[in-house]
CSV table of C-alpha atoms and ligand atoms in Angstrom, one decimal:
chain,number,residue,atom,x,y,z
W,1,UNK,CA,-0.2,0.1,-0.4
W,2,UNK,CA,1.9,3.2,-1.0
W,3,UNK,CA,1.7,6.3,1.1
W,4,UNK,CA,3.7,9.1,0.6
W,5,UNK,CA,4.4,11.4,3.2
W,6,UNK,CA,4.0,15.1,3.3
W,7,UNK,CA,6.3,17.6,4.3
W,8,UNK,CA,4.5,21.3,6.2
W,9,UNK,CA,7.0,24.3,4.7
W,10,UNK,CA,7.2,27.2,6.4
W,11,UNK,CA,4.2,29.1,6.3
W,12,UNK,CA,2.0,25.8,7.3
W,13,UNK,CA,1.4,24.2,3.5
W,14,UNK,CA,1.0,20.7,3.2
W,15,UNK,CA,3.6,19.4,0.0
W,16,UNK,CA,3.5,16.0,-0.5
W,17,UNK,CA,6.5,14.7,-0.8
W,18,UNK,CA,6.8,12.9,-3.7
W,19,UNK,CA,5.2,13.8,-7.1
W,20,UNK,CA,5.4,13.4,-11.1
W,21,UNK,CA,7.8,16.6,-13.4
W,22,UNK,CA,6.2,16.4,-17.0
W,23,UNK,CA,9.9,18.3,-18.1
W,24,UNK,CA,10.2,16.7,-22.2
W,25,UNK,CA,7.3,15.6,-21.8
W,26,UNK,CA,5.9,16.6,-25.4
W,27,UNK,CA,1.7,18.4,-25.2
W,28,UNK,CA,1.2,15.4,-27.0
W,29,UNK,CA,1.8,12.9,-24.7
W,30,UNK,CA,1.3,15.2,-21.1
W,31,UNK,CA,-2.5,14.5,-21.1
W,32,UNK,CA,-2.1,10.4,-21.1
W,33,UNK,CA,0.8,10.6,-19.1
W,34,UNK,CA,-0.8,12.8,-16.3
W,35,UNK,CA,-3.3,10.5,-15.4
W,36,UNK,CA,-1.6,6.9,-15.6
W,37,UNK,CA,0.1,9.5,-12.8
W,38,UNK,CA,-3.2,10.4,-11.2
W,39,UNK,CA,-4.4,6.6,-11.4
W,40,UNK,CA,-1.4,5.4,-9.6
W,41,UNK,CA,-1.1,7.9,-7.1
W,42,UNK,CA,0.5,10.9,-7.1
W,43,UNK,CA,-0.6,13.6,-6.1
W,44,UNK,CA,2.1,16.1,-6.5
W,45,UNK,CA,2.2,17.7,-10.8
W,46,UNK,CA,5.3,19.4,-11.4
W,47,UNK,CA,5.5,21.7,-14.3
W,48,UNK,CA,6.3,25.5,-15.2
W,49,UNK,CA,6.1,27.6,-18.4
W,50,UNK,CA,9.2,26.6,-20.1
W,51,UNK,CA,7.4,23.1,-20.1
W,52,UNK,CA,4.5,24.1,-22.7
W,53,UNK,CA,2.4,21.3,-21.5
W,54,UNK,CA,0.2,22.8,-18.4
W,55,UNK,CA,-3.2,22.9,-20.6
W,56,UNK,CA,-2.2,19.8,-20.3
W,57,UNK,CA,-1.3,19.1,-17.1
W,58,UNK,CA,-4.9,21.6,-16.3
W,59,UNK,CA,-6.6,19.0,-18.4
W,60,UNK,CA,-5.7,15.7,-17.5
W,61,UNK,CA,-6.2,16.3,-13.8
W,62,UNK,CA,-9.9,18.3,-15.1
W,63,UNK,CA,-10.2,14.3,-16.7
W,64,UNK,CA,-8.8,12.7,-14.0
W,65,UNK,CA,-12.5,13.3,-11.6
W,66,UNK,CA,-10.4,13.9,-8.5
W,67,UNK,CA,-10.7,17.8,-6.9
W,68,UNK,CA,-9.0,20.3,-8.1
W,69,UNK,CA,-7.5,20.3,-4.2
W,70,UNK,CA,-6.8,16.4,-3.9
W,71,UNK,CA,-3.4,17.6,-6.0
W,72,UNK,CA,-0.9,19.9,-5.4
W,73,UNK,CA,0.1,21.7,-8.0
W,74,UNK,CA,3.8,24.0,-9.1
W,75,UNK,CA,4.4,26.0,-11.2
W,76,UNK,CA,7.5,28.0,-12.9
W,77,UNK,CA,8.0,31.3,-14.0
W,78,UNK,CA,9.3,31.4,-17.6
W,79,UNK,CA,13.3,33.2,-18.4
W,80,UNK,CA,12.4,35.8,-20.7
W,81,UNK,CA,9.3,37.2,-17.8
W,82,UNK,CA,11.3,38.5,-15.4
W,83,UNK,CA,10.6,42.0,-15.3
W,84,UNK,CA,8.0,42.8,-13.1
W,85,UNK,CA,5.0,44.1,-15.9
W,86,UNK,CA,6.1,40.1,-17.8
W,87,UNK,CA,6.0,38.6,-14.6
W,88,UNK,CA,2.5,39.6,-13.4
W,89,UNK,CA,1.2,38.8,-17.4
W,90,UNK,CA,3.3,34.7,-17.3
W,91,UNK,CA,1.5,34.2,-14.2
W,92,UNK,CA,-1.6,35.3,-14.9
W,93,UNK,CA,-1.0,33.0,-18.1
W,94,UNK,CA,0.0,30.0,-16.4
W,95,UNK,CA,-3.4,30.4,-14.4
W,96,UNK,CA,-4.7,30.7,-17.2
W,97,UNK,CA,-3.6,27.3,-19.0
W,98,UNK,CA,-4.2,25.1,-16.1
W,99,UNK,CA,-7.2,26.0,-16.3
W,100,UNK,CA,-7.2,26.9,-12.3
W,101,UNK,CA,-7.6,29.7,-10.7
W,102,UNK,CA,-5.3,28.8,-8.3
W,103,UNK,CA,-1.1,27.6,-8.0
W,104,UNK,CA,-0.4,25.5,-5.1
W,105,UNK,CA,3.5,26.6,-5.8
W,106,UNK,CA,5.0,29.2,-8.1
W,107,UNK,CA,8.6,29.6,-8.4
W,108,UNK,CA,11.0,31.7,-9.6
W,109,UNK,CA,12.9,29.0,-12.5
W,110,UNK,CA,15.9,30.3,-12.2
W,111,UNK,CA,18.2,33.4,-11.1
W,112,UNK,CA,20.2,34.7,-14.4
W,113,UNK,CA,22.5,37.1,-12.4
W,114,UNK,CA,23.9,38.0,-15.5
W,115,UNK,CA,20.4,38.7,-17.2
W,116,UNK,CA,17.5,42.1,-15.3
W,117,UNK,CA,20.2,43.2,-14.0
W,118,UNK,CA,20.6,40.3,-12.1
W,119,UNK,CA,17.9,42.1,-9.8
W,120,UNK,CA,15.8,39.3,-8.6
W,121,UNK,CA,14.3,41.4,-5.9
W,122,UNK,CA,11.8,43.5,-8.3
W,123,UNK,CA,11.2,39.7,-9.8
W,124,UNK,CA,10.8,38.0,-6.1
W,125,UNK,CA,7.9,40.9,-5.2
W,126,UNK,CA,5.6,40.1,-7.5
W,127,UNK,CA,5.8,36.0,-6.5
W,128,UNK,CA,5.6,37.4,-3.6
W,129,UNK,CA,1.6,39.6,-4.3
W,130,UNK,CA,1.0,36.4,-5.9
W,131,UNK,CA,1.0,34.7,-2.6
W,132,UNK,CA,-0.6,37.6,-0.6
W,133,UNK,CA,-3.7,37.6,-3.2
W,134,UNK,CA,-3.8,33.7,-2.4
W,135,UNK,CA,-3.6,32.9,-5.7
W,136,UNK,CA,-0.4,31.5,-5.2
W,137,UNK,CA,-0.4,28.7,-1.6
W,138,UNK,CA,3.4,29.0,-1.8
W,139,UNK,CA,6.1,30.3,-3.6
W,140,UNK,CA,9.5,29.2,-3.3
W,141,UNK,CA,12.4,29.0,-5.8
W,142,UNK,CA,14.8,27.0,-8.5
W,143,UNK,CA,18.4,26.3,-9.1
W,144,UNK,CA,19.3,29.6,-6.2
W,145,UNK,CA,22.4,29.5,-4.5
W,146,UNK,CA,23.0,30.5,-1.4
W,147,UNK,CA,23.6,34.6,-2.4
W,148,UNK,CA,20.7,34.6,-4.0
W,149,UNK,CA,19.0,33.1,-1.2
W,150,UNK,CA,21.1,35.6,1.0
W,151,UNK,CA,19.9,38.6,-1.9
W,152,UNK,CA,16.5,38.3,-1.2
W,153,UNK,CA,16.6,37.7,2.2
W,154,UNK,CA,18.3,41.2,3.1
W,155,UNK,CA,15.7,42.6,0.0
W,156,UNK,CA,12.4,41.9,0.3
W,157,UNK,CA,9.7,40.0,3.4
W,158,UNK,CA,9.1,36.6,2.1
W,159,UNK,CA,11.0,33.8,3.0
W,160,UNK,CA,11.0,31.4,-0.1
W,161,UNK,CA,8.5,28.1,1.0
W,162,UNK,CA,11.4,25.7,-1.4
W,163,UNK,CA,14.2,25.9,-2.9
W,164,UNK,CA,14.1,23.3,-6.5
W,165,UNK,CA,17.8,22.5,-7.8
W,166,UNK,CA,19.7,20.0,-9.3
W,167,UNK,CA,20.1,16.5,-6.7
W,168,UNK,CA,21.0,13.0,-7.4
W,169,UNK,CA,23.9,11.1,-6.1
W,170,UNK,CA,26.5,12.8,-8.7
W,171,UNK,CA,25.8,16.0,-7.1
W,172,UNK,CA,24.8,15.8,-3.8
W,173,UNK,CA,24.5,19.5,-2.3
W,174,UNK,CA,26.2,19.2,0.3
W,175,UNK,CA,26.2,23.0,0.6
W,176,UNK,CA,23.0,24.7,-0.5
W,177,UNK,CA,21.3,21.8,1.6
W,178,UNK,CA,22.4,22.2,4.8
W,179,UNK,CA,21.9,26.0,3.9
W,180,UNK,CA,18.1,25.3,3.0
W,181,UNK,CA,18.1,23.8,5.8
W,182,UNK,CA,19.5,26.4,7.9
W,183,UNK,CA,16.6,29.1,6.4
W,184,UNK,CA,13.7,25.8,6.7
W,185,UNK,CA,13.1,25.6,3.1
W,186,UNK,CA,12.6,22.7,1.7
W,187,UNK,CA,14.8,21.3,-0.8
W,188,UNK,CA,13.4,19.6,-4.5
W,189,UNK,CA,15.3,18.4,-6.0
W,190,UNK,CA,14.9,18.1,-9.8
W,191,UNK,CA,16.6,15.3,-12.0
W,192,UNK,CA,16.2,12.9,-9.1
W,193,UNK,CA,18.1,10.2,-11.8
W,194,UNK,CA,20.4,12.3,-13.1
W,195,UNK,CA,18.2,11.9,-16.4
W,196,UNK,CA,19.0,8.0,-15.3
W,197,UNK,CA,22.4,9.0,-15.3
W,198,UNK,CA,23.6,7.4,-11.9
W,199,UNK,CA,21.4,3.9,-12.0
W,200,UNK,CA,24.0,1.4,-14.0
W,201,UNK,CA,26.4,2.3,-10.5
W,202,UNK,CA,27.9,-0.1,-8.9
W,203,UNK,CA,26.8,0.2,-5.5
W,204,UNK,CA,24.1,1.5,-6.7
W,205,UNK,CA,22.5,-1.8,-8.3
W,206,UNK,CA,23.9,-3.8,-5.9
W,207,UNK,CA,22.2,-2.8,-3.0
W,208,UNK,CA,18.9,-3.0,-5.7
W,209,UNK,CA,19.4,-6.4,-5.6
W,210,UNK,CA,18.7,-7.0,-1.6
W,211,UNK,CA,15.9,-4.7,-1.7
W,212,UNK,CA,14.2,-6.6,-4.2
W,213,UNK,CA,14.0,-3.3,-6.0
W,214,UNK,CA,14.7,-1.5,-9.1
W,215,UNK,CA,17.6,1.1,-8.7
W,216,UNK,CA,15.5,4.0,-9.5
W,217,UNK,CA,12.9,3.1,-6.5
W,218,UNK,CA,16.9,2.8,-4.3
W,219,UNK,CA,17.9,6.6,-5.4
W,220,UNK,CA,14.7,8.0,-5.3
W,221,UNK,CA,14.0,6.0,-1.9
W,222,UNK,CA,17.8,7.5,-1.0
W,223,UNK,CA,16.4,11.7,-1.8
W,224,UNK,CA,13.3,10.9,0.5
W,225,UNK,CA,15.0,8.9,2.8
W,226,UNK,CA,17.8,12.0,3.5
W,227,UNK,CA,13.8,14.2,3.6
W,228,UNK,CA,14.0,16.4,0.0
W,229,UNK,CA,11.1,15.7,-2.5
W,230,UNK,CA,11.1,14.3,-5.1
W,231,UNK,CA,9.9,14.3,-8.9
W,232,UNK,CA,10.6,11.6,-11.0
W,233,UNK,CA,9.4,11.6,-14.9
W,234,UNK,CA,9.0,9.0,-17.2
W,235,UNK,CA,6.3,8.6,-20.2
W,236,UNK,CA,6.0,5.1,-19.8
W,237,UNK,CA,3.2,3.5,-17.9
W,238,UNK,CA,4.6,1.0,-16.1
W,239,UNK,CA,8.4,3.7,-15.1
W,240,UNK,CA,5.4,5.6,-13.8
W,241,UNK,CA,4.0,2.7,-11.8
W,242,UNK,CA,7.4,2.1,-11.0
W,243,UNK,CA,8.8,5.6,-9.3
W,244,UNK,CA,5.8,5.8,-7.1
W,245,UNK,CA,6.6,1.8,-5.6
W,246,UNK,CA,9.2,3.3,-3.2
W,247,UNK,CA,7.1,3.9,0.5
W,248,UNK,CA,6.9,-0.4,0.9
W,249,UNK,CA,10.9,-0.6,1.9
W,250,UNK,CA,14.2,1.5,4.2
W,251,UNK,CA,17.5,1.8,2.8
W,252,UNK,CA,19.9,0.7,5.6
W,253,UNK,CA,21.5,4.5,7.3
W,254,UNK,CA,25.3,2.4,5.3
W,255,UNK,CA,23.2,2.5,2.0
W,256,UNK,CA,22.7,5.6,2.3
W,257,UNK,CA,26.5,6.3,2.8
W,258,UNK,CA,27.5,4.7,0.4
W,259,UNK,CA,24.9,6.1,-1.9
W,260,UNK,CA,25.7,9.9,-0.7
W,261,UNK,CA,29.9,8.8,-0.7
W,262,UNK,CA,28.9,8.6,-5.1
W,263,UNK,CA,28.9,12.6,-5.2
W,264,UNK,CA,31.7,13.4,-7.4
W,265,UNK,CA,29.8,17.3,-8.0
W,266,UNK,CA,28.6,16.5,-11.7
W,267,UNK,CA,25.3,18.4,-13.5
W,268,UNK,CA,23.9,17.4,-15.6
W,269,UNK,CA,22.0,20.9,-16.5
W,270,UNK,CA,23.0,24.8,-16.3
W,271,UNK,CA,25.5,26.3,-13.8
W,272,UNK,CA,23.8,28.9,-11.7
W,273,UNK,CA,25.3,30.9,-11.5
W,274,UNK,CA,26.1,30.8,-15.1
W,275,UNK,CA,23.1,30.6,-17.5
W,276,UNK,CA,21.9,32.9,-18.3
W,277,UNK,CA,18.3,31.4,-19.9
W,278,UNK,CA,18.2,31.8,-23.6
H,1,NAD,P1,15.0,12.6,-13.9
H,1,NAD,O1,15.8,12.3,-13.1
H,1,NAD,O2,13.5,12.2,-13.4
H,1,NAD,O3,15.6,11.1,-15.0
H,1,NAD,C1,14.0,11.0,-15.7
H,1,NAD,C2,14.7,10.2,-16.8
H,1,NAD,O4,15.2,9.2,-16.1
H,1,NAD,C3,14.0,10.1,-18.0
H,1,NAD,O5,13.4,10.1,-18.9
H,1,NAD,C4,14.4,7.5,-17.8
H,1,NAD,O6,14.9,7.8,-19.2
H,1,NAD,C5,14.4,8.3,-16.9
H,1,NAD,N1,13.7,6.8,-16.0
H,1,NAD,C6,13.1,6.9,-15.3
H,1,NAD,N2,12.0,6.4,-14.4
H,1,NAD,C7,13.4,5.0,-14.9
H,1,NAD,C8,13.0,3.9,-14.3
H,1,NAD,N3,12.1,3.5,-13.4
H,1,NAD,N4,13.9,3.6,-14.6
H,1,NAD,C9,15.0,3.3,-15.2
H,1,NAD,N5,14.9,4.9,-16.2
H,1,NAD,C10,14.0,5.7,-16.3
H,1,NAD,O7,15.5,13.7,-14.8
H,1,NAD,P2,14.2,15.1,-15.0
H,1,NAD,O8,11.9,15.0,-15.6
H,1,NAD,O9,15.2,16.0,-16.2
H,1,NAD,O10,13.6,15.6,-13.1
H,1,NAD,C11,12.5,16.1,-13.8
H,1,NAD,C12,11.5,16.5,-12.8
H,1,NAD,O11,12.4,18.2,-12.8
H,1,NAD,C13,11.3,17.3,-14.1
H,1,NAD,O12,10.4,16.8,-14.8
H,1,NAD,C14,10.8,18.2,-14.0
H,1,NAD,O13,9.7,18.6,-13.4
H,1,NAD,C15,11.8,19.4,-12.8
H,1,NAD,N6,13.3,19.7,-13.5
H,1,NAD,C16,13.3,20.7,-12.6
H,1,NAD,C17,14.6,21.6,-13.4
H,1,NAD,C18,15.1,22.5,-13.2
H,1,NAD,O14,15.4,23.2,-13.2
H,1,NAD,N7,14.1,23.1,-12.1
H,1,NAD,C19,15.4,21.2,-14.1
H,1,NAD,C20,15.4,19.6,-14.6
H,1,NAD,C21,14.2,18.8,-14.3
């Protein structure tokens, strides 16, 4: 029996620790993939304006027969819309595309220090407006380094509820995760499987063999036991069901440590300190 833990964010809102990511799912495949996920028990969907599939995520939720309140929906601001007026319009467009009058969580997708004069505070204040209006139940950031978080802390009022960063066994992100823990910012681990690259690691394969689970299940379980929020992506129905089937076993402390030791500070995506969003 699957039972997904909840995490309480710093504003009291609750997020399922496990969900479904839809990056690189074609719009034409999104309704089917999200529907399969919802049928398998996922109740948290992670999309973004830049994924181009918000409308299809909304359509799948509407078709599922679930109440809107039963599904936690995250979206993220486009890199082209950090200017405050653009950000307001982009947020409105997200709600319209999803066919909902609120999102559970809205994030600044990238800090873009080399663009917009690095003025993340002005963009964040637009998210604060959406939060005060109740149209974003929680607000947060993605790909923020401690220096970006410190800047928000100095210039704005609301502490981000989450920081969504790349985390997997090859990139354990000890420094950013420690900073977030100290400031009550929940960590969401994107590309939790390292886009599949970590699955052939002998350490992971051997733990999987002993546990009677697949390498993907072992890695997802490692994230859950470390306390991060995860939303693996797949369009393959069997894998969608496999990935959520991780709440009936536990890794030992040694297994968790052995997987953590695979870290080589190796990213699969851009470096947030350099990326300009284009
Ligand atoms: P992921 O680590 O979830 O890997 C997905 C890939 O792993 C799939 O395409 C598939 O090839 C493989 N896979 C999935 N399940 C498998 C299984 N059971 N067995 C074997 N292989 C399997 O990578 P991702 O999609 O990049 O990340 C997940 C989510 O994180 C995204 O969909 C998105 O929501 C989010 N994300 C956010 C950012 C950001 O900048 N905030 C960036 C990338 C991803």
